[in-house]
Amino acid sequence: MRAFSGWGDRQPNPGLSCCTAARCLKSIQGRVPMTSGGMPQTCQFSRVKPTMAAITSDSPGPLHTARQNARADLIKRIGKAGLKPMLWVLAAQMVASPLMAQDAPVADKGDVAWMMTATALVLFMTVPGLALFYGGLVRAKNMLSVLMQTMMIACLVMVIWVLYGYSVTFGGGTSPYWGGLGKLFLAGVTPASTVATFSPGYVLPEYVFVAFQMTFAAITPALIIGAFAERVRFSAVLIFSGLWVTLVYFPIAHMVWDANGLLFRMGAIDFAGGTVVHINAGVAALVGCLVIGRRVGFGRENMAPHSMVMTMIGASMLWVGWFGFNAGSNLEANGLAALAMFNTFVATATAALVWSAVEALARGKASMLGAASGMVAGLVAITPACGTVGPMGGMALGAIAAAVCYLFVTVVKNALGYDDSLDVFGVHGVGGIIGALLTAVFSAGALGGVKGDDYSIGAQLIVQAEAVTLT
């Protein structure tokens, strides 16, 4: 930002700085009647009523001549009133304000308000959304433990994020694997500090970005516990979650979303967390349930969900919160955020319909559990692609993900014999992999995506496959 220093090398009144002029203006306010806007009452604008911003604007328009006349009249009246120091203050504002507006990054209030809302929506996904979704899927005797685990995992990760997680992920380091220790304990993060968005010249308050990314970190380990629900101690869950976010989530998030990250530099597309959140959590869930082993009585006792009403309520909350997850990842309230929002609608709806249809064909009727599972599968699959594919591509992606995820949770899991209690890998892991890979296909402009003519589906598909493998 440049400070105003007169016009060229000439100073209108040597020895009279803008500060001095301001003091002079303040001293004469007592003897010259002033309006509530700080202008002399002798300056009347009853003939034309442009705003002060319009008066100081040189942009062409219907009121251009009126603005010039009003400005000249203002200067003339001020001069007659003996308020010459005020002339220099006014001139400084007229010249410096456009320069400052041009050079200074802007924290748009609409963007800030939207991102604060999106942050609250992602938290809403975790508590109560995910907690109720998982709570309804387990047996009644285990419901309270699942609710407690989900809530406390979120709280634990939030504290870890503030202490060192944000620094390790977005600390400003140049390593492709981690962000460094430059922002431990949020060092340097103040109400005045900002982070860049995807539009040049527009920024967000850093606290908003820290909070938004914190909610992503909080929900991811909470997803994992569904794979080994009903058979792990509370203390062990918390220890695992703290270690997992430190050793796995933070480095992967840095590699995908930080400008210096390995996968970011490779050109991998992950708009809202297909690899960082869903594949990451899905694979961890599969490993966890294999290491811990099956539940006591698995295959012999009835382990059906105890409350599909609660599961449906939780799934609906997840869908609502997912708009913050996907559209909020654009970091701005604009057309691209609208595309992400719209894809979150249509991909999810398509996936729920396709899952229900496949289930009806295979088993004779659809179920509430199937519809809720289809909703989540569609949400997972569209996450990495929501900002780069068109609505038709989003619907196709949701349909494919629903069909493949249904196959995994009903056929593959039973064939392999592992006990993924709430199908975390079958929905989040498999759905995330499908979404990440097909993002490369449906992002092409020829298929309704946002990519241009120089975009190569094959080349991007290789990059996406590498990102999935590394995750």
Coordinates of C-alpha atoms in Angstrom, one line a residue:
M1 CA 0.0 0.0 0.0
R2 CA 1.4 3.3 -1.0
A3 CA 1.0 6.5 1.1
F4 CA 0.0 9.7 -0.6
S5 CA 2.9 12.1 -1.0
G6 CA 1.5 14.8 -3.3
W7 CA 1.7 15.0 -7.0
G8 CA 5.1 14.3 -8.5
D9 CA 7.9 16.2 -6.9
R10 CA 5.8 19.2 -6.1
Q11 CA 4.3 19.8 -2.6
P12 CA 1.3 22.1 -2.7
N13 CA 2.3 23.8 0.6
P14 CA 5.8 23.0 1.8
G15 CA 5.8 22.5 5.5
L16 CA 2.1 21.7 5.6
S17 CA 1.8 17.9 5.8
C18 CA -1.5 16.0 5.6
C19 CA -1.3 15.5 9.4
T20 CA -0.9 19.2 9.9
A21 CA -3.8 19.9 7.6
A22 CA -5.9 17.4 9.6
R23 CA -5.0 19.2 12.8
C24 CA -6.0 22.5 11.2
L25 CA -9.2 21.0 10.0
K26 CA -10.0 19.8 13.5
S27 CA -9.2 23.2 15.0
I28 CA -11.6 25.1 12.6
Q29 CA -14.4 22.7 13.1
G30 CA -15.3 24.6 16.2
R31 CA -15.9 27.9 14.3
V32 CA -17.4 26.6 11.0
P33 CA -20.7 24.8 11.3
M34 CA -20.3 21.1 10.2
T35 CA -22.8 18.5 9.1
S36 CA -23.0 15.0 10.6
G37 CA -20.8 13.8 7.7
G38 CA -18.0 16.1 8.7
M39 CA -18.5 18.6 5.8
P40 CA -19.1 22.4 6.2
Q41 CA -22.8 23.3 6.1
T42 CA -22.0 25.8 3.4
C43 CA -21.5 22.8 1.0
Q44 CA -25.0 21.9 -0.2
F45 CA -25.6 19.0 -2.6
S46 CA -29.4 19.4 -2.9
R47 CA -29.0 19.8 -6.7
V48 CA -27.3 16.5 -7.2
K49 CA -27.3 13.6 -4.7
P50 CA -24.3 11.4 -5.5
T51 CA -22.7 9.6 -2.6
M52 CA -19.2 10.7 -1.4
A53 CA -17.8 7.6 -3.1
A54 CA -19.4 8.8 -6.3
I55 CA -18.0 12.3 -5.9
T56 CA -14.5 11.1 -5.6
S57 CA -14.8 8.6 -8.5
D58 CA -13.5 9.4 -12.0
S59 CA -15.2 6.5 -13.6
P60 CA -17.5 7.4 -16.6
G61 CA -21.2 7.2 -16.2
P62 CA -24.5 9.2 -16.4
L63 CA -23.5 11.3 -13.4
H64 CA -19.9 12.0 -14.5
T65 CA -20.5 15.7 -15.3
A66 CA -22.6 16.2 -12.2
R67 CA -19.8 14.6 -10.1
Q68 CA -17.2 16.9 -11.6
N69 CA -19.4 20.0 -11.0
A70 CA -20.1 18.9 -7.4
R71 CA -16.4 18.3 -6.8
A72 CA -15.4 21.7 -8.2
D73 CA -18.2 23.4 -6.2
L74 CA -17.0 21.7 -3.1
I75 CA -13.4 22.9 -3.6
K76 CA -14.5 26.4 -4.4
R77 CA -16.7 26.8 -1.4
I78 CA -14.0 25.4 0.9
G79 CA -11.5 27.9 -0.5
K80 CA -13.9 30.8 0.1
A81 CA -14.5 29.6 3.6
G82 CA -10.7 29.9 4.3
L83 CA -10.4 26.1 4.7
K84 CA -7.3 25.7 2.5
P85 CA -5.7 23.0 4.7
M86 CA -8.9 21.0 4.1
L87 CA -8.3 21.2 0.4
W88 CA -5.1 19.2 0.7
V89 CA -6.8 16.6 3.0
L90 CA -9.6 16.2 0.4
A91 CA -7.1 16.0 -2.5
A92 CA -5.1 13.4 -0.6
Q93 CA -8.2 11.3 -0.1
M94 CA -9.3 11.7 -3.8
V95 CA -5.9 10.5 -5.1
A96 CA -4.8 8.1 -2.4
S97 CA -8.0 6.2 -2.0
P98 CA -8.1 4.7 -5.5
L99 CA -4.4 3.8 -5.2
M100 CA -4.9 2.0 -1.9
A101 CA -8.0 0.2 -3.3
Q102 CA -5.9 -1.0 -6.2
D103 CA -2.9 -2.2 -4.3
A104 CA -4.3 -3.5 -1.0
P105 CA -5.7 -7.0 -0.8
V106 CA -9.3 -7.1 0.0
A107 CA -11.0 -9.2 2.7
D108 CA -14.5 -9.2 1.2
K109 CA -17.2 -9.2 3.9
G110 CA -19.4 -11.6 1.9
D111 CA -16.5 -14.1 1.5
V112 CA -15.7 -13.8 5.2
A113 CA -19.3 -14.3 6.2
W114 CA -19.7 -17.3 4.0
M115 CA -16.5 -19.0 5.2
M116 CA -17.6 -18.5 8.8
T117 CA -20.9 -20.1 8.0
A118 CA -19.2 -23.0 6.1
T119 CA -16.9 -23.6 9.1
A120 CA -20.0 -24.0 11.4
L121 CA -21.6 -26.3 8.8
V122 CA -18.6 -28.6 8.8
L123 CA -18.7 -28.7 12.6
F124 CA -22.4 -29.5 12.3
M125 CA -21.4 -32.6 10.2
T126 CA -19.4 -34.0 13.1
V127 CA -21.5 -33.1 16.1
P128 CA -24.3 -33.9 16.0
G129 CA -24.4 -35.2 12.3
L130 CA -21.8 -38.0 12.3
A131 CA -22.4 -38.8 15.9
L132 CA -26.1 -39.5 15.3
F133 CA -25.5 -41.3 12.0
Y134 CA -23.0 -43.7 13.7
G135 CA -25.1 -43.9 16.9
G136 CA -28.1 -45.2 15.1
L137 CA -26.1 -47.8 13.2
V138 CA -24.7 -49.5 16.3
R139 CA -26.6 -51.6 18.9
A140 CA -28.4 -49.7 21.6
K141 CA -26.0 -50.7 24.3
N142 CA -23.1 -49.1 22.4
M143 CA -24.8 -45.9 21.3
L144 CA -23.6 -43.7 24.1
S145 CA -20.0 -44.8 23.7
V146 CA -20.1 -43.9 20.0
L147 CA -21.5 -40.5 20.7
M148 CA -18.9 -39.8 23.3
Q149 CA -16.1 -41.0 21.1
T150 CA -17.1 -38.8 18.2
M151 CA -17.5 -35.7 20.3
M152 CA -14.3 -36.1 22.2
I153 CA -12.2 -36.9 19.1
A154 CA -13.4 -33.7 17.6
C155 CA -12.4 -31.8 20.8
L156 CA -9.0 -33.4 21.0
V157 CA -8.1 -32.7 17.4
M158 CA -9.1 -29.1 17.7
V159 CA -6.7 -28.6 20.6
I160 CA -3.9 -30.4 18.7
W161 CA -4.6 -28.3 15.6
V162 CA -4.1 -25.1 17.6
L163 CA -0.9 -26.4 19.3
Y164 CA 0.9 -27.7 16.3
G165 CA -1.4 -29.1 13.7
Y166 CA -1.9 -25.9 11.7
S167 CA 1.8 -25.3 11.7
V168 CA 2.7 -28.8 10.5
T169 CA 0.1 -28.5 7.8
F170 CA 0.2 -24.8 6.7
G171 CA 3.2 -23.5 8.5
G172 CA 4.8 -21.9 5.5
G173 CA 7.7 -24.4 5.2
T174 CA 9.0 -25.3 1.7
S175 CA 9.1 -29.1 2.4
P176 CA 6.8 -31.1 0.1
Y177 CA 5.9 -33.3 3.1
W178 CA 5.2 -31.0 6.1
G179 CA 4.7 -27.3 6.8
G180 CA 7.3 -26.8 9.4
L181 CA 7.2 -25.3 12.9
G182 CA 6.8 -21.7 12.0
K183 CA 3.3 -21.3 13.4
L184 CA 3.5 -23.4 16.5
F185 CA 0.8 -22.3 19.0
L186 CA -0.6 -20.2 16.1
A187 CA 2.5 -17.9 16.2
G188 CA 1.9 -14.9 14.0
V189 CA -1.8 -15.5 13.6
T190 CA -3.6 -12.3 14.5
P191 CA -6.9 -10.6 13.6
A192 CA -5.0 -8.6 11.0
S193 CA -3.2 -11.5 9.4
T194 CA -4.6 -12.9 6.2
V195 CA -4.3 -15.8 3.8
A196 CA -4.8 -15.8 0.0
T197 CA -7.8 -17.1 -1.8
F198 CA -8.0 -18.3 -5.4
S199 CA -8.7 -14.8 -6.7
P200 CA -5.8 -12.4 -6.9
G201 CA -6.3 -9.4 -4.6
Y202 CA -8.8 -11.2 -2.3
V203 CA -7.8 -12.6 1.1
L204 CA -9.4 -14.1 4.2
P205 CA -8.7 -13.4 7.8
E206 CA -6.3 -16.1 8.9
Y207 CA -8.4 -17.1 11.9
V208 CA -11.2 -18.0 9.6
F209 CA -9.0 -20.2 7.5
V210 CA -7.5 -21.8 10.6
A211 CA -10.9 -22.6 12.0
F212 CA -12.2 -24.0 8.6
Q213 CA -9.3 -26.4 8.2
M214 CA -9.6 -27.3 11.9
T215 CA -13.1 -28.7 11.3
F216 CA -11.8 -30.9 8.5
A217 CA -9.1 -32.3 10.8
A218 CA -11.6 -32.9 13.5
I219 CA -14.1 -35.0 11.5
T220 CA -11.6 -37.2 9.7
P221 CA -10.4 -39.4 12.6
A222 CA -14.0 -39.5 13.8
L223 CA -14.9 -41.2 10.6
I224 CA -12.4 -44.0 11.2
I225 CA -13.9 -45.3 14.5
G226 CA -17.0 -46.6 12.6
A227 CA -14.9 -49.5 11.3
F228 CA -14.1 -50.8 14.7
A229 CA -17.1 -49.6 16.7
E230 CA -18.3 -51.6 19.6
R231 CA -15.0 -53.1 20.5
V232 CA -12.3 -50.5 21.4
R233 CA -11.8 -48.8 24.7
F234 CA -12.4 -45.0 24.9
S235 CA -8.8 -44.2 26.0
A236 CA -7.4 -46.3 23.2
V237 CA -9.6 -44.4 20.7
L238 CA -8.3 -41.0 21.9
I239 CA -4.6 -42.1 21.8
F240 CA -5.0 -43.5 18.4
S241 CA -6.8 -40.4 17.1
G242 CA -4.1 -38.1 18.4
L243 CA -1.3 -40.1 16.9
W244 CA -3.0 -40.7 13.6
V245 CA -3.7 -37.0 12.9
T246 CA -0.1 -36.2 13.8
L247 CA 1.6 -38.8 11.7
V248 CA -0.9 -39.3 8.9
Y249 CA -3.5 -36.5 8.4
F250 CA -1.4 -33.4 8.8
P251 CA 1.3 -34.6 6.3
I252 CA -1.3 -35.7 3.8
A253 CA -3.2 -32.5 4.1
H254 CA 0.0 -30.5 3.5
M255 CA 1.0 -32.6 0.5
V256 CA -2.4 -32.1 -1.1
W257 CA -3.5 -28.6 -0.2
D258 CA -0.4 -26.6 0.6
A259 CA 1.2 -24.8 -2.4
N260 CA 4.5 -26.5 -1.6
G261 CA 3.0 -29.9 -1.1
L262 CA 4.1 -32.9 -3.1
L263 CA 0.7 -33.8 -4.6
F264 CA -0.2 -30.2 -5.1
R265 CA 2.9 -29.7 -7.2
M266 CA 2.1 -32.9 -9.1
G267 CA -1.2 -31.3 -10.1
A268 CA -3.6 -33.6 -8.3
I269 CA -7.2 -32.4 -8.2
D270 CA -8.8 -32.7 -4.8
F271 CA -11.2 -29.8 -4.4
A272 CA -12.6 -30.6 -1.0
G273 CA -10.9 -33.6 0.5
G274 CA -11.4 -36.9 -1.4
T275 CA -7.9 -38.0 -0.7
V276 CA -7.1 -36.0 2.4
V277 CA -10.3 -37.0 4.3
H278 CA -12.1 -40.0 2.7
I279 CA -9.5 -42.2 1.2
N280 CA -7.2 -41.4 4.1
A281 CA -9.9 -42.3 6.7
G282 CA -11.1 -45.3 4.7
V283 CA -7.8 -47.0 4.4
A284 CA -7.0 -46.4 8.1
A285 CA -10.4 -47.8 9.0
L286 CA -9.7 -51.0 6.9
V287 CA -6.3 -51.5 8.6
G288 CA -7.8 -50.8 12.0
C289 CA -10.6 -53.4 11.7
L290 CA -8.2 -56.0 10.4
V291 CA -5.7 -55.4 13.2
I292 CA -8.2 -55.3 16.0
G293 CA -10.2 -58.2 14.6
R294 CA -13.9 -59.1 14.6
R295 CA -16.5 -58.2 17.2
V296 CA -17.4 -60.9 19.7
G297 CA -20.4 -62.8 18.3
F298 CA -19.8 -61.5 14.7
G299 CA -21.7 -63.7 12.3
R300 CA -23.7 -65.4 15.1
E301 CA -25.5 -62.6 16.9
N302 CA -27.9 -60.0 15.5
M303 CA -25.9 -56.8 15.1
A304 CA -28.4 -54.8 13.1
P305 CA -28.7 -51.0 13.6
H306 CA -30.9 -50.1 16.6
S307 CA -32.4 -46.9 15.3
M308 CA -32.8 -46.1 11.6
V309 CA -34.6 -42.9 12.6
M310 CA -31.5 -41.6 14.2
T311 CA -29.4 -42.7 11.3
M312 CA -31.6 -40.9 8.9
I313 CA -31.5 -37.7 10.9
G314 CA -27.7 -38.0 11.1
A315 CA -27.3 -38.6 7.4
S316 CA -29.5 -35.6 6.6
M317 CA -27.4 -33.5 8.9
L318 CA -24.3 -34.7 7.1
W319 CA -25.8 -33.7 3.7
V320 CA -26.6 -30.2 5.0
G321 CA -23.2 -29.8 6.6
W322 CA -21.5 -31.1 3.4
F323 CA -22.4 -27.8 1.6
G324 CA -19.9 -26.1 3.9
F325 CA -17.4 -28.9 3.3
N326 CA -17.6 -28.7 -0.5
A327 CA -18.7 -25.2 -1.4
G328 CA -16.6 -23.7 1.5
S329 CA -13.5 -25.3 0.0
N330 CA -13.6 -22.6 -2.7
L331 CA -12.8 -20.1 0.0
E332 CA -15.0 -17.5 -1.8
A333 CA -18.7 -16.9 -2.4
N334 CA -18.7 -16.9 -6.2
G335 CA -19.8 -19.0 -9.2
L336 CA -17.3 -21.8 -8.5
A337 CA -18.7 -22.2 -5.0
A338 CA -22.2 -22.3 -6.5
L339 CA -21.1 -25.1 -8.8
A340 CA -19.7 -27.1 -5.9
M341 CA -23.0 -26.6 -4.0
F342 CA -25.1 -27.7 -7.0
N343 CA -23.0 -30.8 -7.5
T344 CA -23.4 -31.6 -3.9
F345 CA -27.1 -31.6 -4.4
V346 CA -27.4 -33.7 -7.6
A347 CA -24.6 -36.2 -7.1
T348 CA -26.0 -37.1 -3.6
A349 CA -29.6 -37.4 -4.9
T350 CA -28.5 -39.6 -7.8
A351 CA -26.5 -41.8 -5.6
A352 CA -29.3 -42.4 -3.1
L353 CA -31.7 -43.3 -6.0
V354 CA -29.2 -45.6 -7.6
W355 CA -28.3 -47.4 -4.4
S356 CA -32.0 -47.9 -3.6
A357 CA -32.7 -49.2 -7.1
V358 CA -29.8 -51.6 -7.0
E359 CA -30.9 -52.8 -3.6
A360 CA -34.5 -53.3 -4.7
L361 CA -33.3 -55.3 -7.7
A362 CA -31.0 -57.5 -5.6
R363 CA -33.2 -57.9 -2.5
G364 CA -36.7 -57.2 -3.6
K365 CA -37.1 -53.9 -1.8
A366 CA -35.2 -50.8 -0.9
S367 CA -34.3 -49.8 2.7
M368 CA -33.7 -46.7 4.7
L369 CA -30.2 -48.0 5.5
G370 CA -29.5 -48.3 1.8
A371 CA -30.8 -44.9 1.0
A372 CA -28.7 -43.3 3.8
S373 CA -25.7 -45.2 2.6
G374 CA -26.2 -44.1 -0.9
M375 CA -26.4 -40.5 0.2
V376 CA -23.1 -40.7 2.0
A377 CA -21.5 -42.6 -1.0
G378 CA -22.6 -39.8 -3.3
L379 CA -21.3 -37.1 -0.9
V380 CA -18.0 -38.9 -0.6
A381 CA -17.5 -39.4 -4.4
I382 CA -18.3 -35.8 -5.4
T383 CA -16.0 -34.3 -2.7
P384 CA -12.8 -34.2 -4.8
A385 CA -14.7 -33.2 -8.0
C386 CA -17.4 -30.8 -6.9
G387 CA -15.6 -27.7 -8.2
T388 CA -14.3 -29.1 -11.5
V389 CA -17.1 -31.3 -12.9
G390 CA -20.4 -30.2 -14.4
P391 CA -23.8 -31.3 -13.1
M392 CA -24.1 -34.1 -15.5
G393 CA -20.7 -35.4 -14.6
G394 CA -21.6 -35.1 -10.9
M395 CA -24.7 -37.2 -11.4
A396 CA -22.8 -39.8 -13.4
L397 CA -20.1 -39.9 -10.7
G398 CA -22.7 -40.3 -7.9
A399 CA -24.4 -43.2 -9.8
I400 CA -21.2 -45.0 -10.4
A401 CA -20.0 -44.6 -6.8
A402 CA -23.3 -45.9 -5.4
A403 CA -23.3 -49.0 -7.5
V404 CA -19.6 -49.9 -6.7
C405 CA -19.9 -49.1 -3.0
Y406 CA -23.0 -51.3 -2.8
L407 CA -21.1 -54.1 -4.3
F408 CA -18.3 -53.7 -1.8
V409 CA -20.4 -53.5 1.4
T410 CA -22.7 -56.4 0.4
V411 CA -20.5 -58.8 -1.6
V412 CA -16.7 -58.0 -1.3
K413 CA -16.8 -57.5 2.5
N414 CA -18.7 -60.7 3.1
A415 CA -16.4 -62.6 0.7
L416 CA -13.2 -61.4 2.5
G417 CA -14.7 -61.8 6.0
Y418 CA -13.5 -58.6 7.6
D419 CA -15.6 -56.8 10.2
D420 CA -15.9 -53.2 9.1
S421 CA -18.7 -52.4 11.5
L422 CA -20.2 -49.4 9.8
D423 CA -18.8 -49.9 6.3
V424 CA -16.3 -47.0 6.6
F425 CA -13.9 -48.5 4.0
G426 CA -16.7 -49.7 1.7
V427 CA -18.3 -46.2 1.5
H428 CA -15.6 -43.7 2.4
G429 CA -12.5 -45.5 1.1
V430 CA -14.0 -47.0 -2.1
G431 CA -16.2 -44.0 -2.7
G432 CA -13.2 -41.6 -2.3
I433 CA -11.1 -43.7 -4.7
I434 CA -13.8 -43.7 -7.3
G435 CA -14.3 -39.9 -6.9
A436 CA -10.6 -39.1 -7.1
L437 CA -10.1 -41.2 -10.2
L438 CA -13.2 -40.1 -12.1
T439 CA -12.5 -36.5 -11.3
A440 CA -9.9 -36.7 -14.0
V441 CA -12.5 -37.9 -16.5
F442 CA -15.5 -35.6 -15.8
S443 CA -13.5 -32.5 -15.3
A444 CA -12.8 -32.3 -19.1
G445 CA -14.6 -29.5 -20.8
A446 CA -16.0 -32.0 -23.4
L447 CA -17.9 -33.8 -20.6
G448 CA -19.2 -30.6 -19.0
G449 CA -16.2 -29.9 -16.7
V450 CA -14.4 -26.6 -16.2
K451 CA -11.1 -27.6 -17.8
G452 CA -10.0 -26.1 -21.1
D453 CA -9.0 -27.5 -24.4
D454 CA -5.4 -28.2 -23.3
Y455 CA -6.7 -30.6 -20.6
S456 CA -5.7 -34.2 -21.0
I457 CA -7.9 -36.8 -19.3
G458 CA -5.2 -39.5 -19.6
A459 CA -2.4 -37.4 -18.1
Q460 CA -4.6 -36.2 -15.3
L461 CA -5.9 -39.8 -14.6
I462 CA -2.3 -40.9 -14.1
V463 CA -1.7 -38.0 -11.6
Q464 CA -4.9 -38.9 -9.8
A465 CA -3.9 -42.6 -9.6
E466 CA -0.5 -41.6 -8.1
A467 CA -2.3 -39.4 -5.6
V468 CA -4.6 -42.2 -4.5
T469 CA -1.6 -44.6 -4.3
L470 CA 0.4 -42.2 -2.2
T471 CA -2.5 -41.6 0.1

